[in-house]
Amino acid sequence: LAPLDQQSSRMFHFVFKMFSDGAVSLPTMGMQAVPDQLAAKAKGLGVELKMNHAVDCLSKSGDSFLVSSSSSDTVVSCKKVIVATTPLVAKKLLSDLLPLAGVEDQPERSVGCIYYSFKGEAPVNEPILILNGEGKGPINNVSFPSVINNSYAPEGYSLCSVSLFETTMEKYRGREDELDKDVRTQLANWFGECSDNIMCHWERKGEIYEVNGAQPTQLGGPFPASVHHGRDCKKYMGIELPKGCYLCGDYMSTATLNGAIESG
């Protein structure tokens, strides 16, 4: 989600290797299928899932942990706890368990995203991620999910996904139509044979989405990319966690779905 000149070389080599060794894939029925599958397996093992209980406090009481949610007035006592959050939320929840005053925060990156639906085949028929190597324009990268998995668009149609730099979202704030036009113009320059369709017939699906804290930065900060099997899940910033407390999240490994699942 960062410009190329702000990327971690370790992260670049890791991602390049993954794309070289493995096949690109997307789950049928969208990314929600991933947590749905995890939830179904957990339920099958007798796990009780409580949703929409925002946890705001994690503390110790004897040998047990107390997980508190003020929004639902709930306190759960347990012997083990997995903190599967962003690094900033993890730091907040662990502040009653560890001496974290003055500990540096890991910066996070935000991203914007636009989806376009259009009739016919995509201008690129390979399952690839197209990076902006021009160093200008609003676009960070482009992909065509329907090329990877045809369930992402109705028969006879294609889907285009455009990721936007954090700076782009700030620059165009409150000017969505202007941003849409400039994105189309850059796409039309890249895919000249489709320029008329891009400008006039590609349909923007939904709003222009902005995802704050989409991923931790992979260059600099206390949690840069860790491509060699991730960090010790029993430590935060090198500080030993209480027995029975574990960390899970992409910041423990690499800011990828692979890193998040690997840490889990």
PDB file of C-alpha atoms in Angstrom, residues 61 76 84 116 128 137 153 159 175 205 217 245:
ATOM      1  CA  SER A  61      -7.100 -11.944  38.309  1.00  0.00           C
ATOM      2  CA  VAL A  76     -15.294 -13.250  30.521  1.00  0.00           C
ATOM      3  CA  ALA A  84      -5.787 -11.026  17.445  1.00  0.00           C
ATOM      4  CA  TYR A 116     -15.669  -0.982 -11.670  1.00  0.00           C
ATOM      5  CA  ILE A 128      -1.575 -10.476 -11.957  1.00  0.00           C
ATOM      6  CA  GLY A 137      -1.336   9.675 -10.795  1.00  0.00           C
ATOM      7  CA  ALA A 153     -18.651 -10.949 -11.814  1.00  0.00           C
ATOM      8  CA  LEU A 159     -14.649  -6.627 -12.356  1.00  0.00           C
ATOM      9  CA  ARG A 175     -14.205  15.413  -4.428  1.00  0.00           C
ATOM     10  CA  LYS A 205     -19.819  -0.108  -8.003  1.00  0.00           C
ATOM     11  CA  THR A 217       3.956  -0.316   7.590  1.00  0.00           C
ATOM     12  CA  CYS A 245      -1.496 -14.840  26.599  1.00  0.00           C
TER      13      CYS A 245
END
